[in-house]
Amino acid sequence: MLAIRPYHQRDAARAGMVIADTYAAFNLNQMAVEQRELMLGPFLHARSAEELHQRAIAAAIRAPTVLVAEEAGNIVGVLRGGRMDELRRTVLQSLFVSGSHHRRGIGRALVKEFEGEYVARGVTVFKLLATMHAVPFYLAHGYRKSTGVRNIRSFDGVGLPSQPMKKVIK
Ligand SMILES: CC(C)(COP(=O)(O)OP(=O)(O)OC[C@H]1O[C@@H](n2cnc3c(N)ncnc32)[C@H](O)[C@@H]1OP(=O)(O)O)[C@@H](O)C(=O)NCCC(=O)NCCS
């Protein structure tokens, strides 16, 4: 059974692997190896047992709200969000669902839980930078393109195409 629950520090290694694998396979797959490694940042070392690597991963996951999707004891999805931008809009910072679990409603369940938490606190505008892969997903969830595509930085890498999107709750 699928459960959406808050992330705990002890989830860091497993959540880091979901992020590393999904990001590399679906978002960075067209890039040269060198560029992909720069863009993965600390997640390049998701399978390293070194404490320094694991600490950097835990730090990169940190966000005001982090949710995980868990199924049969495995973490299969991670959502980070809740930072406010300069216009005081709430940011959905990142979302990853393991490739083997796509199109089973897990991304939808994570976004619904996240939005519900912030709408209950009075938030009416959400924004995000969607990967090109995720644009249809966010369009299906009420997000709209707010500008053209931009090339953004990801850790030490530059040039990741990204679509700014926002959703206004009515
Ligand atoms: C984007 C992502 C999080 C979606 O997660 P998911 O669990 O597969 O999505 P869901 O099953 O909840 O999809 C809900 C609806 O969104 C739409 N949707 C999802 N993925 C889609 C795709 N690849 N193409 C078109 N529509 C899509 C569909 O309407 C879908 O409903 P349906 O399956 O009944 O048709 C997942 O594909 C992912 O992790 N991608 C790689 C990482 C990424 O790009 N993250 C976004 C960073 S901003």
XYZ file of N, CA, C and O and ligand atoms in Angstrom:
728
model
N 0.832 -1.204 0.000
C 0.000 0.000 0.000
C 0.867 1.255 0.000
O 1.916 1.269 0.636
N 0.415 2.268 -0.690
C 1.184 3.510 -0.784
C 0.868 4.420 0.407
O -0.298 4.612 0.752
N 1.905 4.974 1.024
C 1.710 5.949 2.101
C 2.485 7.216 1.756
O 3.634 7.141 1.291
N 1.848 8.364 1.948
C 2.543 9.646 1.828
C 2.800 10.109 3.253
O 1.856 10.196 4.051
N 4.051 10.369 3.583
C 4.375 10.747 4.973
C 5.525 11.743 4.990
O 6.257 11.874 3.997
N 5.679 12.442 6.126
C 6.817 13.361 6.236
C 8.134 12.591 6.187
O 8.222 11.457 6.659
N 9.133 13.221 5.610
C 10.489 12.677 5.528
C 11.164 12.834 6.884
O 10.941 13.815 7.588
N 11.979 11.835 7.256
C 12.802 11.943 8.460
C 14.271 11.870 8.046
O 14.587 11.288 7.006
N 15.113 12.379 8.902
C 16.557 12.378 8.616
C 17.047 10.963 8.246
O 17.885 10.792 7.364
N 16.486 9.939 8.880
C 16.946 8.557 8.604
C 16.597 8.084 7.189
O 17.072 7.037 6.734
N 15.716 8.841 6.494
C 15.345 8.482 5.117
C 16.352 9.007 4.099
O 16.240 8.714 2.896
N 17.331 9.814 4.558
C 18.159 10.586 3.619
C 18.827 9.713 2.557
O 18.777 10.022 1.367
N 19.438 8.612 2.967
C 20.184 7.792 1.997
C 19.247 7.221 0.939
O 19.532 7.277 -0.260
N 18.094 6.702 1.392
C 17.160 6.075 0.435
C 16.508 7.128 -0.457
O 16.332 6.942 -1.662
N 16.151 8.269 0.133
C 15.549 9.346 -0.669
C 16.581 9.869 -1.666
O 16.256 10.176 -2.826
N 17.838 9.945 -1.231
C 18.916 10.421 -2.114
C 19.076 9.524 -3.340
O 19.306 10.006 -4.444
N 18.913 8.229 -3.152
C 19.036 7.297 -4.293
C 17.878 7.479 -5.271
O 18.068 7.422 -6.490
N 16.688 7.692 -4.744
C 15.521 7.927 -5.633
C 15.767 9.189 -6.455
O 15.574 9.206 -7.681
N 16.244 10.240 -5.786
C 16.493 11.503 -6.495
C 17.590 11.302 -7.536
O 17.426 11.671 -8.705
N 18.690 10.688 -7.142
C 19.830 10.497 -8.062
C 19.416 9.704 -9.294
O 19.666 10.112 -10.437
N 18.765 8.582 -9.077
C 18.421 7.694 -10.195
C 17.395 8.347 -11.122
O 17.499 8.246 -12.346
N 16.393 9.002 -10.548
C 15.308 9.573 -11.360
C 15.808 10.796 -12.121
O 15.505 10.962 -13.309
N 16.561 11.621 -11.438
C 17.108 12.836 -12.067
C 18.015 12.445 -13.247
O 17.899 12.993 -14.351
N 18.903 11.468 -13.021
C 19.833 11.053 -14.080
C 19.096 10.425 -15.260
O 19.397 10.707 -16.417
N 18.090 9.619 -14.979
C 17.424 8.861 -16.053
C 16.430 9.700 -16.855
O 16.277 9.491 -18.061
N 15.754 10.646 -16.218
C 14.659 11.349 -16.907
C 14.952 12.812 -17.233
O 14.291 13.385 -18.082
N 15.906 13.417 -16.539
C 16.141 14.845 -16.731
C 17.523 15.155 -17.287
O 17.700 16.150 -17.968
N 18.499 14.322 -16.988
C 19.879 14.622 -17.394
C 20.372 13.635 -18.444
O 21.557 13.615 -18.772
N 19.455 12.829 -18.964
C 19.853 11.725 -19.842
C 20.435 12.173 -21.186
O 21.162 11.439 -21.818
N 20.115 13.401 -21.620
C 20.632 13.875 -22.914
C 22.001 14.547 -22.771
O 22.591 14.972 -23.758
N 22.468 14.679 -21.556
C 23.698 15.463 -21.345
C 24.952 14.621 -21.415
O 24.916 13.421 -21.148
N 26.050 15.281 -21.718
C 27.347 14.604 -21.680
C 27.622 14.207 -20.223
O 27.178 14.891 -19.298
N 28.344 13.103 -20.071
C 28.594 12.551 -18.729
C 29.134 13.607 -17.770
O 28.674 13.739 -16.631
N 30.097 14.398 -18.250
C 30.726 15.407 -17.388
C 29.698 16.412 -16.867
O 29.674 16.746 -15.685
N 28.854 16.880 -17.768
C 27.831 17.862 -17.417
C 26.810 17.237 -16.455
O 26.369 17.854 -15.504
N 26.439 15.983 -16.721
C 25.472 15.285 -15.862
C 26.019 15.187 -14.441
O 25.304 15.426 -13.467
N 27.303 14.890 -14.321
C 27.894 14.743 -12.990
C 27.878 16.070 -12.229
O 27.603 16.114 -11.038
N 28.135 17.163 -12.961
C 28.100 18.479 -12.314
C 26.680 18.795 -11.843
O 26.463 19.346 -10.760
N 25.696 18.443 -12.666
C 24.300 18.760 -12.342
C 23.748 17.906 -11.204
O 22.815 18.298 -10.527
N 24.319 16.716 -11.023
C 23.854 15.845 -9.939
C 24.325 16.344 -8.576
O 23.729 16.009 -7.552
N 25.386 17.136 -8.561
C 25.896 17.669 -7.296
C 26.143 16.528 -6.310
O 26.671 15.476 -6.678
N 25.712 16.678 -5.071
C 25.986 15.632 -4.065
C 25.303 14.305 -4.398
O 25.734 13.254 -3.914
N 24.239 14.345 -5.214
C 23.515 13.105 -5.518
C 24.339 12.156 -6.391
O 23.984 10.994 -6.536
N 25.431 12.654 -6.956
C 26.355 11.789 -7.704
C 26.876 10.674 -6.782
O 27.201 9.583 -7.220
N 26.938 10.987 -5.494
C 27.500 10.033 -4.532
C 26.415 9.357 -3.689
O 26.632 8.992 -2.540
N 25.228 9.206 -4.293
C 24.093 8.667 -3.525
C 24.364 7.279 -2.963
O 23.779 6.899 -1.958
N 25.245 6.529 -3.607
C 25.505 5.157 -3.125
C 26.818 5.049 -2.343
O 27.271 3.943 -2.042
N 27.389 6.185 -2.027
C 28.627 6.171 -1.248
C 28.297 6.030 0.233
O 27.345 6.624 0.730
N 29.107 5.229 0.924
C 28.889 5.059 2.363
C 29.626 6.134 3.158
O 29.506 6.215 4.376
N 30.405 6.979 2.467
C 31.189 7.998 3.177
C 30.296 9.006 3.872
O 29.352 9.527 3.259
N 30.642 9.292 5.113
C 29.791 10.174 5.914
C 29.668 11.563 5.301
O 28.604 12.163 5.304
N 30.791 12.054 4.755
C 30.758 13.397 4.133
C 29.758 13.448 2.985
O 29.004 14.420 2.827
N 29.744 12.396 2.176
C 28.812 12.331 1.051
C 27.375 12.281 1.558
O 26.493 12.979 1.069
N 27.158 11.437 2.560
C 25.787 11.280 3.067
C 25.307 12.564 3.748
O 24.143 12.919 3.653
N 26.238 13.282 4.389
C 25.855 14.553 5.022
C 25.462 15.589 3.978
O 24.521 16.358 4.140
N 26.214 15.598 2.870
C 25.915 16.570 1.797
C 24.560 16.265 1.163
O 23.802 17.178 0.804
N 24.234 14.987 1.051
C 22.931 14.599 0.490
C 21.815 15.036 1.425
O 20.818 15.636 0.999
N 21.979 14.774 2.710
C 20.952 15.181 3.682
C 20.752 16.693 3.631
O 19.610 17.188 3.681
N 21.841 17.441 3.489
C 21.734 18.911 3.439
C 20.998 19.347 2.167
O 20.202 20.290 2.194
N 21.263 18.664 1.060
C 20.625 19.055 -0.210
C 19.134 18.723 -0.207
O 18.351 19.356 -0.922
N 18.734 17.747 0.583
C 17.307 17.369 0.632
C 16.521 18.341 1.518
O 15.342 18.577 1.294
N 17.194 18.949 2.483
C 16.510 19.802 3.462
C 15.647 20.870 2.778
O 16.062 21.500 1.809
N 14.427 21.062 3.258
C 13.500 22.079 2.740
C 12.434 22.263 3.810
O 12.290 21.406 4.693
N 11.656 23.363 3.763
C 10.632 23.554 4.796
C 9.688 22.354 4.910
O 9.294 21.971 6.005
N 9.320 21.777 3.778
C 8.501 20.558 3.798
C 9.151 19.514 2.889
O 9.472 19.809 1.737
N 9.361 18.324 3.418
C 9.806 17.210 2.576
C 8.857 16.045 2.859
O 8.633 15.678 4.015
N 8.288 15.518 1.775
C 7.363 14.392 1.886
C 7.956 13.215 1.124
O 8.620 13.412 0.100
N 7.678 12.012 1.608
C 8.080 10.837 0.832
C 6.856 9.968 0.569
O 5.890 9.974 1.337
N 6.933 9.239 -0.540
C 5.936 8.216 -0.839
C 6.613 6.886 -0.557
O 7.727 6.639 -1.031
N 5.955 6.063 0.243
C 6.551 4.784 0.636
C 5.608 3.655 0.245
O 4.405 3.757 0.474
N 6.196 2.627 -0.349
C 5.388 1.463 -0.714
C 6.164 0.216 -0.345
O 7.331 0.082 -0.738
N 5.537 -0.677 0.373
C 6.170 -1.940 0.803
C 7.554 -1.690 1.409
O 8.511 -2.410 1.122
N 7.660 -0.642 2.212
C 8.920 -0.343 2.900
C 9.965 0.354 2.044
O 11.047 0.664 2.523
N 9.649 0.613 0.773
C 10.599 1.306 -0.106
C 10.153 2.738 -0.350
O 8.955 2.974 -0.561
N 11.112 3.654 -0.366
C 10.792 5.025 -0.754
C 10.754 5.067 -2.277
O 11.715 4.672 -2.943
N 9.623 5.527 -2.819
C 9.453 5.545 -4.287
C 9.160 6.951 -4.804
O 9.009 7.143 -6.010
N 9.096 7.935 -3.917
C 8.872 9.309 -4.361
C 9.293 10.292 -3.293
O 9.236 9.983 -2.096
N 9.764 11.467 -3.720
C 10.206 12.512 -2.788
C 9.754 13.871 -3.320
O 9.978 14.177 -4.499
N 9.115 14.658 -2.482
C 8.746 16.045 -2.835
C 9.366 16.977 -1.822
O 9.268 16.749 -0.612
N 10.014 18.024 -2.329
C 10.583 19.068 -1.464
C 9.924 20.392 -1.825
O 9.756 20.710 -3.001
N 9.579 21.185 -0.818
C 8.980 22.476 -1.143
C 8.747 23.327 0.083
O 9.128 22.969 1.196
N 8.130 24.487 -0.163
C 7.736 25.351 0.938
C 8.569 26.606 1.096
O 8.219 27.502 1.872
N 9.679 26.696 0.342
C 10.449 27.945 0.358
C 9.577 29.046 -0.226
O 8.701 28.773 -1.053
N 9.797 30.287 0.217
C 9.047 31.399 -0.382
C 9.956 32.189 -1.292
O 11.113 32.430 -0.930
N 9.463 32.598 -2.461
C 10.312 33.400 -3.332
C 10.177 34.878 -2.953
O 9.478 35.231 -1.998
N 10.863 35.740 -3.729
C 10.891 37.165 -3.382
C 9.493 37.804 -3.469
O 9.229 38.833 -2.846
N 8.577 37.175 -4.201
C 7.200 37.703 -4.289
C 6.266 36.993 -3.298
O 5.051 37.064 -3.415
N 6.849 36.269 -2.365
C 6.129 35.544 -1.329
C 5.218 34.446 -1.875
O 4.167 34.143 -1.316
N 5.633 33.905 -3.024
C 4.907 32.752 -3.552
C 5.572 31.486 -3.024
O 6.801 31.446 -2.873
N 4.779 30.469 -2.740
C 5.319 29.226 -2.189
C 5.857 28.358 -3.321
O 5.187 28.164 -4.332
N 7.070 27.871 -3.128
C 7.755 27.142 -4.204
C 7.696 25.633 -3.969
O 7.985 25.159 -2.864
N 7.283 24.924 -5.015
C 7.428 23.459 -5.028
C 8.824 23.231 -5.610
O 9.060 23.458 -6.793
N 9.769 22.856 -4.780
C 11.178 22.904 -5.164
C 11.625 21.710 -6.023
O 12.383 21.881 -6.958
N 11.160 20.525 -5.685
C 11.490 19.383 -6.550
C 10.587 18.200 -6.251
O 10.025 18.084 -5.144
N 10.451 17.351 -7.244
C 9.567 16.183 -7.133
C 10.154 15.053 -7.974
O 10.441 15.252 -9.164
N 10.324 13.914 -7.376
C 10.866 12.757 -8.103
C 10.094 11.502 -7.716
O 9.900 11.237 -6.525
N 9.672 10.750 -8.715
C 9.036 9.444 -8.490
C 9.884 8.413 -9.246
O 10.226 8.635 -10.426
N 10.220 7.321 -8.591
C 11.039 6.275 -9.229
C 10.430 5.857 -10.554
O 9.211 5.634 -10.639
N 11.276 5.696 -11.560
C 10.804 5.368 -12.907
C 9.901 4.140 -12.944
O 8.912 4.116 -13.673
N 10.217 3.143 -12.130
C 9.423 1.901 -12.125
C 8.017 2.127 -11.572
O 7.164 1.241 -11.669
N 7.779 3.306 -10.987
C 6.485 3.591 -10.363
C 5.735 4.746 -11.030
O 4.772 5.257 -10.466
N 6.189 5.159 -12.200
C 5.508 6.266 -12.879
C 4.090 5.873 -13.300
O 3.796 4.707 -13.493
N 3.258 6.886 -13.459
C 1.872 6.769 -13.949
C 1.016 5.873 -13.050
O 0.129 5.178 -13.523
N 1.278 5.954 -11.754
C 0.436 5.228 -10.798
C -0.162 6.175 -9.769
O -0.617 5.758 -8.713
N -0.100 7.471 -10.082
C -0.746 8.456 -9.207
C 0.094 8.897 -8.020
O -0.401 9.601 -7.136
N 1.386 8.507 -7.981
C 2.218 8.838 -6.813
C 2.604 10.323 -6.818
O 2.514 11.002 -5.792
N 2.997 10.831 -7.993
C 3.296 12.263 -8.089
C 2.082 13.087 -7.705
O 2.182 14.050 -6.928
N 0.938 12.687 -8.223
C -0.313 13.413 -7.908
C -0.567 13.418 -6.401
O -0.908 14.446 -5.814
N -0.398 12.261 -5.743
C -0.658 12.162 -4.302
C 0.304 13.051 -3.509
O -0.099 13.706 -2.534
N 1.567 13.111 -3.918
C 2.548 13.958 -3.220
C 2.193 15.432 -3.374
O 2.225 16.204 -2.404
N 1.845 15.840 -4.604
C 1.518 17.254 -4.850
C 0.238 17.642 -4.079
O 0.165 18.714 -3.481
N -0.721 16.735 -4.065
C -1.986 17.028 -3.366
C -1.721 17.244 -1.863
O -2.245 18.184 -1.254
N -0.911 16.390 -1.286
C -0.601 16.510 0.148
C 0.142 17.833 0.425
O -0.174 18.553 1.371
N 1.117 18.130 -0.427
C 1.908 19.367 -0.266
C 1.006 20.602 -0.392
O 1.011 21.478 0.474
N 0.238 20.668 -1.475
C -0.626 21.837 -1.672
C -1.640 21.963 -0.526
O -1.886 23.073 -0.033
N -2.193 20.828 -0.108
C -3.190 20.859 0.977
C -2.617 21.477 2.235
O -3.257 22.305 2.895
N -1.367 21.093 2.554
C -0.712 21.611 3.764
C -0.581 23.138 3.682
O -0.830 23.842 4.659
N -0.220 23.655 2.516
C 0.026 25.098 2.392
C -1.261 25.884 2.174
O -1.382 27.021 2.658
N -2.244 25.306 1.492
C -3.539 25.984 1.334
C -4.176 26.149 2.721
O -4.749 27.193 3.034
N -4.032 25.143 3.569
C -4.590 25.225 4.927
C -3.957 26.375 5.714
O -4.546 26.906 6.647
N -2.732 26.779 5.315
C -2.054 27.916 5.989
C -2.340 29.228 5.274
O -1.734 30.249 5.573
N -3.194 29.195 4.252
C -3.585 30.438 3.582
C -2.842 30.736 2.290
O -3.033 31.802 1.686
N -2.012 29.811 1.829
C -1.272 30.047 0.582
C -2.216 29.949 -0.620
O -3.068 29.063 -0.681
N -2.066 30.882 -1.566
C -2.938 30.860 -2.750
C -2.160 30.765 -4.060
O -2.758 30.554 -5.112
N -0.836 30.942 -4.012
C -0.060 30.861 -5.250
C 1.143 29.933 -5.054
O 1.926 30.100 -4.113
N 1.246 28.957 -5.946
C 2.390 28.049 -5.943
C 3.191 28.277 -7.216
O 2.611 28.533 -8.273
N 4.485 28.171 -7.117
C 5.299 28.271 -8.329
C 6.351 27.177 -8.350
O 6.675 26.588 -7.306
N 6.872 26.919 -9.521
C 7.915 25.897 -9.654
C 8.647 26.067 -10.973
O 8.200 26.792 -11.865
N 9.790 25.411 -11.057
C 10.552 25.330 -12.303
C 10.464 23.884 -12.747
O 11.089 23.013 -12.143
N 9.661 23.639 -13.770
C 9.451 22.247 -14.204
C 10.543 21.814 -15.169
O 10.950 22.585 -16.044
N 10.992 20.579 -15.026
C 11.831 19.995 -16.071
C 10.933 19.822 -17.298
O 9.705 19.773 -17.176
N 11.524 19.699 -18.461
C 10.715 19.530 -19.672
C 9.886 18.245 -19.566
O 8.748 18.194 -20.012
N 10.461 17.229 -18.939
C 9.764 15.953 -18.764
C 8.473 16.127 -17.950
O 7.473 15.438 -18.198
N 8.481 17.033 -16.975
C 7.366 17.129 -16.038
C 6.288 18.129 -16.452
O 5.246 18.214 -15.794
N 6.511 18.868 -17.542
C 5.523 19.894 -17.928
C 4.117 19.305 -18.103
O 3.146 19.836 -17.541
N 3.941 18.178 -18.830
C 2.578 17.633 -18.976
C 1.959 17.235 -17.633
O 0.754 17.402 -17.427
N 2.793 16.726 -16.733
C 2.300 16.363 -15.400
C 1.735 17.599 -14.692
O 0.620 17.575 -14.175
N 2.504 18.698 -14.688
C 2.035 19.889 -13.966
C 0.837 20.536 -14.677
O -0.061 21.063 -14.013
N 0.819 20.486 -16.000
C -0.353 21.024 -16.719
C -1.606 20.253 -16.289
O -2.680 20.831 -16.129
N -1.458 18.948 -16.085
C -2.603 18.117 -15.670
C -3.019 18.407 -14.228
O -4.071 17.945 -13.781
N -2.182 19.177 -13.506
C -2.494 19.483 -12.108
C -2.763 20.959 -11.872
O -2.577 21.482 -10.768
N -3.144 21.666 -12.937
C -3.591 23.059 -12.777
C -2.499 24.103 -12.841
O -2.755 25.286 -12.624
N -1.257 23.688 -13.113
C -0.167 24.674 -13.244
C -0.156 25.193 -14.678
O -0.508 24.478 -15.616
N 0.230 26.454 -14.839
C 0.301 27.069 -16.171
C 1.695 27.640 -16.378
O 2.346 28.085 -15.427
N 2.133 27.687 -17.651
C 3.452 28.242 -17.965
C 3.429 29.729 -17.670
O 2.500 30.424 -18.097
N 4.422 30.238 -16.935
C 4.392 31.672 -16.621
C 5.328 32.493 -17.490
O 5.135 33.688 -17.637
N 6.371 31.878 -18.060
C 7.253 32.566 -19.021
C 7.723 31.488 -20.001
O 7.251 30.354 -19.938
N 8.682 31.855 -20.834
C 9.276 30.866 -21.722
C 10.255 29.973 -20.966
O 10.497 30.180 -19.773
N 10.809 29.010 -21.693
C 11.771 28.077 -21.084
C 13.080 28.805 -20.781
O 13.515 29.660 -21.544
N 13.668 28.473 -19.639
C 14.967 29.066 -19.259
C 15.988 27.958 -19.054
O 15.608 26.841 -18.714
N 17.245 28.320 -19.193
C 18.304 27.373 -18.847
C 18.786 27.706 -17.455
O 19.248 28.822 -17.212
N 18.643 26.764 -16.560
C 18.997 27.063 -15.165
C 20.238 26.298 -14.725
O 20.716 25.391 -15.393
N 20.697 26.677 -13.540
C 21.855 26.027 -12.918
C 21.341 24.873 -12.046
O 20.272 24.966 -11.449
N 22.071 23.811 -11.996
C 21.777 22.714 -11.074
C 23.099 22.340 -10.415
O 23.996 21.817 -11.075
N 23.234 22.670 -9.141
C 24.497 22.505 -8.430
C 25.625 23.161 -9.231
O 25.530 24.351 -9.501
N 26.624 22.392 -9.702
C 27.731 23.023 -10.420
C 27.540 22.984 -11.933
O 28.435 23.357 -12.684
N 26.390 22.531 -12.383
C 26.119 22.457 -13.819
C 25.235 23.611 -14.260
O 24.417 24.106 -13.483
N 25.406 24.030 -15.499
C 24.539 25.091 -16.032
C 23.898 24.613 -17.333
O 24.464 23.789 -18.054
N 22.698 25.139 -17.616
C 22.082 24.855 -18.908
C 21.047 23.752 -18.878
O 20.852 23.053 -19.872
N 20.328 23.626 -17.764
C 19.235 22.646 -17.709
C 17.935 23.350 -18.137
O 17.473 24.262 -17.451
N 17.342 22.949 -19.272
C 16.114 23.614 -19.712
C 15.004 23.413 -18.677
O 14.795 22.310 -18.177
N 14.313 24.503 -18.411
C 13.366 24.469 -17.303
C 12.195 25.426 -17.590
O 12.420 26.543 -18.075
N 11.000 24.993 -17.301
C 9.799 25.777 -17.613
C 9.204 26.380 -16.328
O 8.667 25.648 -15.491
N 9.267 27.718 -16.157
C 8.608 28.317 -14.997
C 7.092 28.130 -15.097
O 6.506 28.364 -16.154
N 6.479 27.696 -13.998
C 5.020 27.474 -13.992
C 4.450 27.963 -12.666
O 5.159 28.036 -11.666
N 3.154 28.293 -12.686
C 2.521 28.645 -11.411
C 1.072 28.203 -11.387
O 0.460 27.953 -12.431
N 0.558 28.136 -10.193
C -0.834 27.744 -9.996
C -1.453 28.689 -8.978
O -0.894 28.901 -7.906
N -2.592 29.251 -9.346
C -3.304 30.143 -8.424
C -4.520 29.385 -7.911
O -5.320 28.884 -8.700
N -4.640 29.293 -6.599
C -5.782 28.597 -5.990
C -6.940 29.576 -5.897
O -6.786 30.685 -5.366
N -8.083 29.171 -6.428
C -9.243 30.108 -6.406
C -10.204 29.730 -5.294
O -10.264 28.615 -4.874
C 6.848 14.113 -13.243
C 6.682 12.934 -12.302
C 6.984 13.378 -10.868
C 5.235 12.425 -12.387
O 5.053 11.408 -11.410
P 3.997 10.205 -11.615
O 3.834 9.560 -10.295
O 4.413 9.344 -12.747
O 2.681 11.006 -12.041
P 1.150 10.541 -11.827
O 1.038 9.069 -12.045
O 0.678 11.058 -10.506
O 0.459 11.332 -13.025
C -0.735 12.015 -12.859
C -1.171 12.578 -14.201
O -0.192 13.508 -14.687
C -0.078 13.380 -16.130
N 1.239 12.835 -16.458
C 2.150 12.280 -15.629
N 3.281 11.946 -16.283
C 3.064 12.283 -17.563
C 3.859 12.184 -18.739
N 5.114 11.672 -18.714
N 3.331 12.627 -19.910
C 2.088 13.140 -19.961
N 1.297 13.275 -18.857
C 1.782 12.857 -17.698
C -1.184 12.413 -16.540
O -2.362 13.184 -16.743
C -1.316 11.538 -15.296
O -2.575 10.917 -15.189
P -2.831 9.492 -15.955
O -1.656 8.616 -15.647
O -4.104 9.037 -15.337
O -2.914 9.840 -17.409
C 7.622 11.754 -12.692
O 7.440 11.475 -14.075
C 9.099 12.013 -12.450
O 9.607 11.791 -11.364
N 9.822 12.464 -13.497
C 11.265 12.652 -13.443
C 11.654 13.763 -12.500
C 11.028 15.080 -12.856
O 11.036 15.516 -14.011
N 10.519 15.749 -11.825
C 9.958 17.050 -11.913
C 10.927 18.033 -11.380
S 10.205 19.668 -11.382
